[in-house]
Amino acid sequence: MANTEYLPTIGLEVHAELKTRTKMFCDSKNDPDEKRPNVNICPVCMAHPGTLPVINQEAVRYILLMGQALGGKIADYTEFDRKNYFYPDIPKGYQISQYKYPLVSGGVLQGVSITRIHLEEDTARSIHQGDVSLIDFNRAGVPLMELVTEPVIHSALEAVAFGKELQLLLRTLGAGDANMEKGEMRVEANISVGKGGVLGTKVEVKNLNSFRAVERAILYEVNRQIGLLEKGEKVVQETRGWNDAREETYSQRLKEDSHDYRYFPDPDLPKLSLGEIPEFSQESLKVGLPELPWQRRSRYLEYGLKAEDAETMTSDTELASFFDATIEGKDKEFISRAANYLTSDVLGLRAALQFEGMGKLSVESFRSLVDMILDSRLSSRGAKDALVILVRDGGDTESVVEAKGLLQQSGGEFLSSVAKKIVGAHPEVVEEYIKGKETSLQFLVGQGMKESRGSANPELLREALQKEIKG
Ligand code: MN
């Protein structure tokens, strides 16, 4: 029996700017944060006649590292091709890209098969102001990774999860910052719906500049296509844009075929036999790989972190390296306590106080904070207060705790004076406890904690109260 449900099928094309020092084929600076237009340009990236491109080795290496991390096949032989089209943001009238011989073929990420990863150059940035269009060439010629997946994704959420993991991998390798909001990573989705195992006509959706846009656009497009098919109409093969404000896709143009681009090998660039270049050998690439996101994630799960905390930690590379430095040589109890304070308290403070990274908190001071908690020298109340100061102003934990009087009070004299006061103030509750109502003691402990402004060690306070009541 044929399946009567529509199945969405999605393939992704992801472009990501690489974080190299210079551009792809010249020594103009690659600086995504440059605000002044047309500063980082030169005759090569401005396509002046007679100039010659030179391949950026750092960019090639990043793509090969991606390939190595994803288990793809690194090409023995590769070349660059000209992709010809006319548009004001492409000064040469063609983009240098790769067609027949991508640097990487195959590989898998998050269960999604990858078709290829190749290297090309970014276009300039067009700025439209009323009737005027301006072009900033700072971005023209910036190294750009293009990764294409097989059409094996079947939901918007799967597509988003893939994109997030890819972003994390780029960051982990130091290959790119991949901020979608800054256009450093851009996603296009090829979307079709079909029934009973038959693939439908695919539509390409461009301009997806956030993970939210990826999710919304896929949901919208799947519904739109199902709607057309249900009405007996056809899905047109085309390129559609995404309007973020209206949350809908719109028709842009009919889809080009690759022959429209008249690809041919760039005669100005050398063909590369990668196998003969020592920096690009498998051995060298393997050594160059840091711990990968999925390896880090499973290490954190092995430590006993909750899945949610392991995820939070893995997806924030700065937090993760701080955590790793903190727990070096420490035991399981320390690790779980440290993870807790980082994922709940420190991240909570980051949101509330709006600081970047770890604020002024140092590994050293955080280590001693956790040590003091485990030694019962610091209550959880005291730890929270100390953390606010440590992330905001920095400093040494011992001194901060002492200066602010946050040390947990375990002294017998102090605790018995608190106990005496509380027992004196609540004779009826004490009476109930003596008659056997266990929860009454909890109430008295609570009152004692309040009295000591959180500084009493609750366990020892409980004992002091029992002693006081028994007389
Ligand atoms: Mn491309």
GROMACS .gro file of C-alpha atoms and ligand atoms in nm:
model
  472
    1MET     CA    1   0.000   0.000   0.000
    2ALA     CA    2   0.134   0.339  -0.089
    3ASN     CA    3   0.220   0.578   0.188
    4THR     CA    4  -0.037   0.856   0.187
    5GLU     CA    5   0.164   1.095   0.401
    6TYR     CA    6   0.373   1.370   0.241
    7LEU     CA    7   0.739   1.334   0.330
    8PRO     CA    8   0.955   1.648   0.316
    9THR     CA    9   1.304   1.594   0.177
   10ILE     CA   10   1.567   1.855   0.241
   11GLY     CA   11   1.924   1.903   0.131
   12LEU     CA   12   2.133   2.190   0.263
   13GLU     CA   13   2.397   2.410   0.108
   14VAL     CA   14   2.597   2.598   0.366
   15HIS     CA   15   2.842   2.878   0.293
   16ALA     CA   16   3.080   2.981   0.570
   17GLU     CA   17   3.348   3.248   0.565
   18LEU     CA   18   3.683   3.118   0.680
   19LYS     CA   19   3.878   3.301   0.947
   20THR     CA   20   4.204   3.339   0.761
   21ARG     CA   21   4.440   3.633   0.798
   22THR     CA   22   4.415   3.732   0.433
   23LYS     CA   23   4.174   3.679   0.143
   24MET     CA   24   4.149   3.370  -0.075
   25PHE     CA   25   4.369   3.480  -0.366
   26CYS     CA   26   4.550   3.795  -0.250
   27ASP     CA   27   4.703   3.946   0.062
   28SER     CA   28   4.423   4.193   0.135
   29LYS     CA   29   4.313   4.164   0.498
   30ASN     CA   30   4.019   3.938   0.578
   31ASP     CA   31   3.842   4.136   0.847
   32PRO     CA   32   3.466   4.086   0.885
   33ASP     CA   33   3.456   4.356   1.153
   34GLU     CA   34   3.592   4.633   0.930
   35LYS     CA   35   3.326   4.904   0.924
   36ARG     CA   36   3.482   5.143   0.669
   37PRO     CA   37   3.387   5.036   0.316
   38ASN     CA   38   3.645   4.944   0.050
   39VAL     CA   39   3.948   4.950   0.278
   40ASN     CA   40   4.063   4.590   0.251
   41ILE     CA   41   4.098   4.573  -0.125
   42CYS     CA   42   4.377   4.547  -0.379
   43PRO     CA   43   4.416   4.513  -0.757
   44VAL     CA   44   4.372   4.134  -0.735
   45CYS     CA   45   4.038   4.126  -0.551
   46MET     CA   46   3.924   4.429  -0.753
   47ALA     CA   47   3.996   4.229  -1.070
   48HIS     CA   48   4.230   4.475  -1.237
   49PRO     CA   49   4.362   4.346  -1.568
   50GLY     CA   50   4.695   4.169  -1.554
   51THR     CA   51   4.671   4.063  -1.190
   52LEU     CA   52   4.715   3.702  -1.088
   53PRO     CA   53   4.555   3.512  -0.798
   54VAL     CA   54   4.759   3.306  -0.549
   55ILE     CA   55   4.594   3.024  -0.348
   56ASN     CA   56   4.564   3.082   0.027
   57GLN     CA   57   4.715   2.774   0.192
   58GLU     CA   58   4.551   2.842   0.529
   59ALA     CA   59   4.207   2.833   0.365
   60VAL     CA   60   4.280   2.503   0.190
   61ARG     CA   61   4.396   2.356   0.520
   62TYR     CA   62   4.075   2.456   0.700
   63ILE     CA   63   3.864   2.278   0.438
   64LEU     CA   64   4.081   1.968   0.462
   65LEU     CA   65   4.052   1.975   0.842
   66MET     CA   66   3.673   1.990   0.805
   67GLY     CA   67   3.693   1.693   0.572
   68GLN     CA   68   3.913   1.502   0.811
   69ALA     CA   69   3.680   1.577   1.106
   70LEU     CA   70   3.375   1.461   0.910
   71GLY     CA   71   3.537   1.147   0.778
   72GLY     CA   72   3.520   1.265   0.417
   73LYS     CA   73   3.758   1.172   0.139
   74ILE     CA   74   4.035   1.425   0.088
   75ALA     CA   75   4.104   1.477  -0.282
   76ASP     CA   76   4.440   1.366  -0.423
   77TYR     CA   77   4.395   1.606  -0.709
   78THR     CA   78   4.209   1.934  -0.711
   79GLU     CA   79   4.165   2.244  -0.922
   80PHE     CA   80   3.977   2.572  -0.918
   81ASP     CA   81   3.716   2.665  -1.176
   82ARG     CA   82   3.559   2.984  -1.297
   83LYS     CA   83   3.186   3.010  -1.235
   84ASN     CA   84   3.073   3.272  -1.480
   85TYR     CA   85   2.787   3.508  -1.413
   86PHE     CA   86   2.736   3.879  -1.425
   87TYR     CA   87   2.645   4.071  -1.114
   88PRO     CA   88   2.783   4.396  -0.971
   89ASP     CA   89   2.911   4.226  -0.655
   90ILE     CA   90   3.144   3.999  -0.851
   91PRO     CA   91   3.420   4.220  -0.994
   92LYS     CA   92   3.578   3.964  -1.229
   93GLY     CA   93   3.251   3.860  -1.390
   94TYR     CA   94   3.313   3.515  -1.249
   95GLN     CA   95   3.361   3.357  -0.909
   96ILE     CA   96   3.659   3.131  -0.852
   97SER     CA   97   3.506   2.813  -0.717
   98GLN     CA   98   3.550   2.437  -0.753
   99TYR     CA   99   3.335   2.225  -0.978
  100LYS     CA  100   3.463   1.885  -1.082
  101TYR     CA  101   3.729   1.836  -0.817
  102PRO     CA  102   3.611   1.950  -0.473
  103LEU     CA  103   3.865   1.935  -0.190
  104VAL     CA  104   3.647   1.693   0.006
  105SER     CA  105   3.389   1.433  -0.098
  106GLY     CA  106   3.160   1.244   0.139
  107GLY     CA  107   3.158   1.242   0.517
  108VAL     CA  108   2.882   1.249   0.777
  109LEU     CA  109   2.767   1.498   1.038
  110GLN     CA  110   2.480   1.430   1.281
  111GLY     CA  111   2.376   1.133   1.073
  112VAL     CA  112   2.349   1.350   0.759
  113SER     CA  113   2.559   1.242   0.461
  114ILE     CA  114   2.770   1.511   0.307
  115THR     CA  115   2.811   1.528  -0.068
  116ARG     CA  116   3.106   1.761  -0.092
  117ILE     CA  117   3.297   2.049   0.062
  118HIS     CA  118   3.470   2.293  -0.165
  119LEU     CA  119   3.649   2.624  -0.148
  120GLU     CA  120   3.556   2.944  -0.328
  121GLU     CA  121   3.562   3.320  -0.282
  122ASP     CA  122   3.294   3.540  -0.133
  123THR     CA  123   3.125   3.821  -0.324
  124ALA     CA  124   3.123   4.191  -0.236
  125ARG     CA  125   2.844   4.326  -0.021
  126SER     CA  126   2.569   4.527  -0.191
  127ILE     CA  127   2.393   4.796   0.005
  128HIS     CA  128   2.069   4.931  -0.134
  129GLN     CA  129   1.965   5.276  -0.015
  130GLY     CA  130   1.653   5.404  -0.185
  131ASP     CA  131   1.737   5.450  -0.554
  132VAL     CA  132   2.107   5.405  -0.496
  133SER     CA  133   2.303   5.083  -0.471
  134LEU     CA  134   2.644   5.087  -0.307
  135ILE     CA  135   2.904   4.815  -0.310
  136ASP     CA  136   3.159   4.739  -0.040
  137PHE     CA  137   3.439   4.518  -0.174
  138ASN     CA  138   3.593   4.437   0.165
  139ARG     CA  139   3.422   4.098   0.149
  140ALA     CA  140   3.504   4.030  -0.217
  141GLY     CA  141   3.753   3.745  -0.231
  142VAL     CA  142   3.718   3.631   0.131
  143PRO     CA  143   3.767   3.251   0.153
  144LEU     CA  144   3.432   3.077   0.155
  145MET     CA  145   3.358   2.715   0.234
  146GLU     CA  146   3.065   2.558   0.055
  147LEU     CA  147   2.931   2.238   0.205
  148VAL     CA  148   2.653   2.045   0.033
  149THR     CA  149   2.457   1.767   0.198
  150GLU     CA  150   2.272   1.481   0.039
  151PRO     CA  151   1.892   1.525   0.035
  152VAL     CA  152   1.848   1.306   0.343
  153ILE     CA  153   1.700   1.549   0.596
  154HIS     CA  154   1.329   1.513   0.662
  155SER     CA  155   1.238   1.785   0.908
  156ALA     CA  156   1.307   2.147   0.993
  157LEU     CA  157   1.441   2.051   1.334
  158GLU     CA  158   1.687   1.804   1.185
  159ALA     CA  159   1.810   2.076   0.950
  160VAL     CA  160   1.860   2.319   1.239
  161ALA     CA  161   2.042   2.057   1.447
  162PHE     CA  162   2.275   1.990   1.153
  163GLY     CA  163   2.343   2.361   1.108
  164LYS     CA  164   2.420   2.411   1.476
  165GLU     CA  165   2.661   2.119   1.486
  166LEU     CA  166   2.833   2.246   1.173
  167GLN     CA  167   2.867   2.591   1.327
  168LEU     CA  168   3.015   2.437   1.639
  169LEU     CA  169   3.262   2.234   1.433
  170LEU     CA  170   3.378   2.543   1.240
  171ARG     CA  171   3.433   2.724   1.570
  172THR     CA  172   3.607   2.428   1.730
  173LEU     CA  173   3.851   2.402   1.439
  174GLY     CA  174   3.905   2.778   1.448
  175ALA     CA  175   3.802   2.775   1.081
  176GLY     CA  176   3.532   3.038   1.123
  177ASP     CA  177   3.315   3.226   1.371
  178ALA     CA  178   3.010   3.127   1.165
  179ASN     CA  179   2.778   3.388   1.316
  180MET     CA  180   2.467   3.364   1.103
  181GLU     CA  181   2.346   3.708   1.208
  182LYS     CA  182   2.667   3.858   1.071
  183GLY     CA  183   2.641   3.665   0.745
  184GLU     CA  184   2.950   3.459   0.827
  185MET     CA  185   2.745   3.142   0.779
  186ARG     CA  186   2.457   3.131   0.530
  187VAL     CA  187   2.220   2.844   0.469
  188GLU     CA  188   2.022   2.751   0.161
  189ALA     CA  189   1.772   2.469   0.171
  190ASN     CA  190   1.655   2.257  -0.121
  191ILE     CA  191   1.310   2.147  -0.023
  192SER     CA  192   1.062   1.909  -0.183
  193VAL     CA  193   0.767   1.705  -0.067
  194GLY     CA  194   0.667   1.368  -0.205
  195LYS     CA  195   0.438   1.077  -0.136
  196GLY     CA  196   0.497   0.706  -0.133
  197GLY     CA  197   0.873   0.730  -0.174
  198VAL     CA  198   0.852   0.949  -0.486
  199LEU     CA  199   1.055   1.269  -0.467
  200GLY     CA  200   0.878   1.593  -0.558
  201THR     CA  201   1.006   1.899  -0.743
  202LYS     CA  202   1.264   2.082  -0.539
  203VAL     CA  203   1.264   2.448  -0.455
  204GLU     CA  204   1.573   2.629  -0.336
  205VAL     CA  205   1.524   2.878  -0.052
  206LYS     CA  206   1.796   3.140  -0.004
  207ASN     CA  207   1.880   3.417   0.245
  208LEU     CA  208   1.840   3.210   0.559
  209ASN     CA  209   2.033   3.421   0.808
  210SER     CA  210   1.943   3.263   1.139
  211PHE     CA  211   1.859   2.918   1.267
  212ARG     CA  212   1.510   3.045   1.333
  213ALA     CA  213   1.480   3.145   0.966
  214VAL     CA  214   1.600   2.797   0.860
  215GLU     CA  215   1.331   2.637   1.074
  216ARG     CA  216   1.049   2.873   0.979
  217ALA     CA  217   1.132   2.874   0.608
  218ILE     CA  218   1.133   2.495   0.586
  219LEU     CA  219   0.802   2.468   0.773
  220TYR     CA  220   0.650   2.738   0.551
  221GLU     CA  221   0.780   2.590   0.228
  222VAL     CA  222   0.670   2.235   0.311
  223ASN     CA  223   0.319   2.362   0.385
  224ARG     CA  224   0.312   2.574   0.071
  225GLN     CA  225   0.412   2.281  -0.148
  226ILE     CA  226   0.165   2.042   0.013
  227GLY     CA  227  -0.104   2.308  -0.038
  228LEU     CA  228  -0.025   2.332  -0.410
  229LEU     CA  229  -0.024   1.955  -0.458
  230GLU     CA  230  -0.351   1.918  -0.268
  231LYS     CA  231  -0.511   2.170  -0.507
  232GLY     CA  232  -0.384   1.962  -0.798
  233GLU     CA  233  -0.127   2.226  -0.894
  234LYS     CA  234   0.240   2.178  -0.967
  235VAL     CA  235   0.541   2.292  -0.768
  236VAL     CA  236   0.763   2.506  -0.992
  237GLN     CA  237   1.136   2.441  -0.976
  238GLU     CA  238   1.270   2.781  -0.875
  239THR     CA  239   1.478   2.981  -0.634
  240ARG     CA  240   1.282   3.151  -0.359
  241GLY     CA  241   1.387   3.408  -0.104
  242TRP     CA  242   1.287   3.426   0.262
  243ASN     CA  243   1.114   3.732   0.397
  244ASP     CA  244   1.199   3.730   0.766
  245ALA     CA  245   0.945   3.995   0.862
  246ARG     CA  246   0.650   3.834   0.682
  247GLU     CA  247   0.774   3.482   0.758
  248GLU     CA  248   0.717   3.358   0.406
  249THR     CA  249   0.914   3.255   0.099
  250TYR     CA  250   0.874   3.441  -0.229
  251SER     CA  251   0.962   3.358  -0.588
  252GLN     CA  252   1.295   3.507  -0.702
  253ARG     CA  253   1.388   3.342  -1.029
  254LEU     CA  254   1.376   3.016  -1.215
  255LYS     CA  255   1.654   2.786  -1.109
  256GLU     CA  256   1.975   2.795  -1.314
  257ASP     CA  257   2.138   2.474  -1.424
  258SER     CA  258   2.510   2.432  -1.375
  259HIS     CA  259   2.568   2.466  -1.752
  260ASP     CA  260   2.438   2.821  -1.729
  261TYR     CA  261   2.756   2.908  -1.543
  262ARG     CA  262   2.993   2.782  -1.814
  263TYR     CA  263   3.235   2.638  -1.559
  264PHE     CA  264   3.591   2.586  -1.679
  265PRO     CA  265   3.925   2.541  -1.501
  266ASP     CA  266   4.087   2.871  -1.403
  267PRO     CA  267   4.400   2.895  -1.620
  268ASP     CA  268   4.564   3.140  -1.379
  269LEU     CA  269   4.580   2.893  -1.089
  270PRO     CA  270   4.797   2.583  -1.054
  271LYS     CA  271   4.636   2.239  -1.029
  272LEU     CA  272   4.711   2.086  -0.693
  273SER     CA  273   4.830   1.734  -0.618
  274LEU     CA  274   4.740   1.744  -0.252
  275GLY     CA  275   4.904   1.411  -0.175
  276GLU     CA  276   5.241   1.565  -0.257
  277ILE     CA  277   5.207   1.857  -0.015
  278PRO     CA  278   5.332   1.754   0.333
  279GLU     CA  279   5.114   2.007   0.522
  280PHE     CA  280   4.807   1.845   0.368
  281SER     CA  281   4.896   1.483   0.439
  282GLN     CA  282   4.656   1.269   0.643
  283GLU     CA  283   4.912   1.249   0.925
  284SER     CA  284   4.952   1.624   0.945
  285LEU     CA  285   4.576   1.682   0.935
  286LYS     CA  286   4.512   1.425   1.206
  287VAL     CA  287   4.759   1.597   1.435
  288GLY     CA  288   4.590   1.928   1.360
  289LEU     CA  289   4.248   1.812   1.481
  290PRO     CA  290   4.140   1.929   1.827
  291GLU     CA  291   3.881   1.743   2.032
  292LEU     CA  292   3.566   1.750   1.818
  293PRO     CA  293   3.225   1.862   1.948
  294TRP     CA  294   3.077   1.510   1.958
  295GLN     CA  295   3.388   1.376   2.132
  296ARG     CA  296   3.369   1.653   2.391
  297ARG     CA  297   2.996   1.592   2.441
  298SER     CA  298   3.044   1.223   2.512
  299ARG     CA  299   3.336   1.295   2.746
  300TYR     CA  300   3.108   1.523   2.949
  301LEU     CA  301   2.840   1.257   2.959
  302GLU     CA  302   3.101   1.012   3.086
  303TYR     CA  303   3.178   1.255   3.369
  304GLY     CA  304   2.814   1.213   3.468
  305LEU     CA  305   2.692   1.555   3.355
  306LYS     CA  306   2.322   1.577   3.277
  307ALA     CA  307   2.257   1.562   2.901
  308GLU     CA  308   2.129   1.917   2.904
  309ASP     CA  309   2.436   2.050   3.086
  310ALA     CA  310   2.671   1.853   2.862
  311GLU     CA  311   2.500   2.016   2.564
  312THR     CA  312   2.514   2.367   2.708
  313MET     CA  313   2.881   2.323   2.787
  314THR     CA  314   2.972   2.168   2.451
  315SER     CA  315   2.797   2.434   2.248
  316ASP     CA  316   2.984   2.718   2.421
  317THR     CA  317   3.350   2.664   2.333
  318GLU     CA  318   3.472   2.932   2.574
  319LEU     CA  319   3.274   2.786   2.864
  320ALA     CA  320   3.397   2.439   2.774
  321SER     CA  321   3.765   2.529   2.780
  322PHE     CA  322   3.716   2.715   3.109
  323PHE     CA  323   3.547   2.405   3.251
  324ASP     CA  324   3.823   2.175   3.124
  325ALA     CA  325   4.092   2.392   3.284
  326THR     CA  326   3.895   2.406   3.610
  327ILE     CA  327   3.850   2.032   3.651
  328GLU     CA  328   4.203   1.928   3.562
  329GLY     CA  329   4.311   1.664   3.816
  330LYS     CA  330   3.987   1.689   4.013
  331ASP     CA  331   3.749   1.411   4.121
  332LYS     CA  332   3.395   1.334   4.014
  333GLU     CA  333   3.229   1.525   4.295
  334PHE     CA  334   3.426   1.839   4.213
  335ILE     CA  335   3.349   1.800   3.842
  336SER     CA  336   2.976   1.773   3.893
  337ARG     CA  337   2.971   2.066   4.137
  338ALA     CA  338   3.179   2.281   3.902
  339ALA     CA  339   2.954   2.196   3.605
  340ASN     CA  340   2.649   2.290   3.809
  341TYR     CA  341   2.779   2.628   3.910
  342LEU     CA  342   2.894   2.706   3.556
  343THR     CA  343   2.579   2.604   3.369
  344SER     CA  344   2.332   2.751   3.616
  345ASP     CA  345   2.492   3.030   3.821
  346VAL     CA  346   2.762   3.166   3.591
  347LEU     CA  347   2.543   3.152   3.280
  348GLY     CA  348   2.258   3.307   3.479
  349LEU     CA  349   2.488   3.591   3.582
  350ARG     CA  350   2.611   3.630   3.225
  351ALA     CA  351   2.254   3.692   3.112
  352ALA     CA  352   2.171   3.918   3.407
  353LEU     CA  353   2.491   4.124   3.414
  354GLN     CA  354   2.552   4.114   3.036
  355PHE     CA  355   2.920   4.029   3.040
  356GLU     CA  356   3.097   3.835   2.769
  357GLY     CA  357   3.264   3.499   2.810
  358MET     CA  358   3.346   3.433   3.174
  359GLY     CA  359   3.355   3.798   3.279
  360LYS     CA  360   3.639   3.856   3.528
  361LEU     CA  361   3.615   3.506   3.672
  362SER     CA  362   3.948   3.325   3.655
  363VAL     CA  363   4.000   2.950   3.648
  364GLU     CA  364   4.204   2.985   3.966
  365SER     CA  365   3.935   3.168   4.163
  366PHE     CA  366   3.659   2.939   4.038
  367ARG     CA  367   3.860   2.631   4.140
  368SER     CA  368   3.902   2.763   4.494
  369LEU     CA  369   3.535   2.859   4.507
  370VAL     CA  370   3.433   2.499   4.434
  371ASP     CA  371   3.696   2.371   4.678
  372MET     CA  372   3.555   2.592   4.953
  373ILE     CA  373   3.202   2.470   4.884
  374LEU     CA  374   3.314   2.108   4.906
  375ASP     CA  375   3.504   2.180   5.230
  376SER     CA  376   3.185   2.333   5.374
  377ARG     CA  377   3.368   2.659   5.420
  378LEU     CA  378   3.124   2.827   5.182
  379SER     CA  379   2.747   2.775   5.184
  380SER     CA  380   2.558   2.774   4.856
  381ARG     CA  381   2.418   3.115   4.951
  382GLY     CA  382   2.770   3.242   5.017
  383ALA     CA  383   2.898   3.090   4.692
  384LYS     CA  384   2.632   3.272   4.494
  385ASP     CA  385   2.721   3.603   4.655
  386ALA     CA  386   3.093   3.545   4.601
  387LEU     CA  387   3.038   3.454   4.234
  388VAL     CA  388   2.865   3.783   4.160
  389ILE     CA  389   3.171   3.969   4.287
  390LEU     CA  390   3.419   3.736   4.114
  391VAL     CA  391   3.258   3.766   3.769
  392ARG     CA  392   3.203   4.140   3.803
  393ASP     CA  393   3.522   4.261   3.972
  394GLY     CA  394   3.750   3.958   3.966
  395GLY     CA  395   3.984   3.891   4.256
  396ASP     CA  396   4.093   3.605   4.472
  397THR     CA  397   3.815   3.393   4.619
  398GLU     CA  398   3.957   3.361   4.973
  399SER     CA  399   3.996   3.739   5.005
  400VAL     CA  400   3.654   3.814   4.857
  401VAL     CA  401   3.484   3.564   5.087
  402GLU     CA  402   3.662   3.700   5.392
  403ALA     CA  403   3.614   4.066   5.306
  404LYS     CA  404   3.240   4.015   5.255
  405GLY     CA  405   3.196   3.793   5.561
  406LEU     CA  406   3.069   3.504   5.351
  407LEU     CA  407   3.261   3.227   5.524
  408GLN     CA  408   3.029   2.956   5.642
  409GLN     CA  409   3.002   2.961   6.020
  410SER     CA  410   3.083   2.624   6.169
  411GLY     CA  411   3.206   2.754   6.503
  412GLY     CA  412   3.025   2.593   6.798
  413GLU     CA  413   2.992   2.917   6.990
  414PHE     CA  414   2.837   3.105   6.699
  415LEU     CA  415   2.596   2.822   6.617
  416SER     CA  416   2.482   2.770   6.975
  417SER     CA  417   2.416   3.141   7.016
  418VAL     CA  418   2.198   3.132   6.701
  419ALA     CA  419   2.025   2.815   6.826
  420LYS     CA  420   1.956   2.972   7.165
  421LYS     CA  421   1.802   3.278   7.005
  422ILE     CA  422   1.577   3.076   6.773
  423VAL     CA  423   1.459   2.834   7.038
  424GLY     CA  424   1.380   3.131   7.265
  425ALA     CA  425   1.184   3.305   6.991
  426HIS     CA  426   0.964   3.007   6.890
  427PRO     CA  427   0.859   2.819   7.205
  428GLU     CA  428   0.540   2.680   7.045
  429VAL     CA  429   0.734   2.532   6.749
  430VAL     CA  430   0.986   2.379   6.990
  431GLU     CA  431   0.694   2.231   7.181
  432GLU     CA  432   0.558   2.070   6.862
  433TYR     CA  433   0.897   1.925   6.781
  434ILE     CA  434   0.927   1.774   7.130
  435LYS     CA  435   0.586   1.616   7.075
  436GLY     CA  436   0.730   1.445   6.766
  437LYS     CA  437   0.663   1.678   6.469
  438GLU     CA  438   0.987   1.638   6.273
  439THR     CA  439   0.914   1.918   6.022
  440SER     CA  440   0.918   2.171   6.305
  441LEU     CA  441   1.294   2.127   6.331
  442GLN     CA  442   1.325   2.213   5.963
  443PHE     CA  443   1.138   2.535   6.028
  444LEU     CA  444   1.379   2.621   6.311
  445VAL     CA  445   1.681   2.550   6.090
  446GLY     CA  446   1.533   2.783   5.830
  447GLN     CA  447   1.488   3.056   6.090
  448GLY     CA  448   1.847   3.004   6.205
  449MET     CA  449   1.980   3.030   5.849
  450LYS     CA  450   1.791   3.355   5.811
  451GLU     CA  451   1.926   3.482   6.143
  452SER     CA  452   2.285   3.408   6.032
  453ARG     CA  453   2.213   3.563   5.690
  454GLY     CA  454   2.295   3.235   5.522
  455SER     CA  455   2.637   3.198   5.677
  456ALA     CA  456   2.559   2.909   5.913
  457ASN     CA  457   2.644   2.556   5.809
  458PRO     CA  458   2.291   2.408   5.798
  459GLU     CA  459   2.395   2.057   5.910
  460LEU     CA  460   2.582   2.184   6.214
  461LEU     CA  461   2.305   2.433   6.291
  462ARG     CA  462   2.056   2.147   6.299
  463GLU     CA  463   2.273   1.965   6.554
  464ALA     CA  464   2.313   2.282   6.761
  465LEU     CA  465   1.934   2.328   6.769
  466GLN     CA  466   1.873   1.968   6.876
  467LYS     CA  467   2.128   2.012   7.151
  468GLU     CA  468   1.970   2.337   7.263
  469ILE     CA  469   1.620   2.182   7.278
  470LYS     CA  470   1.733   1.876   7.472
  471GLY     CA  471   1.900   2.118   7.710
  472MN      MN  472   2.880   2.874  -0.362
   0.00000   0.00000   0.00000
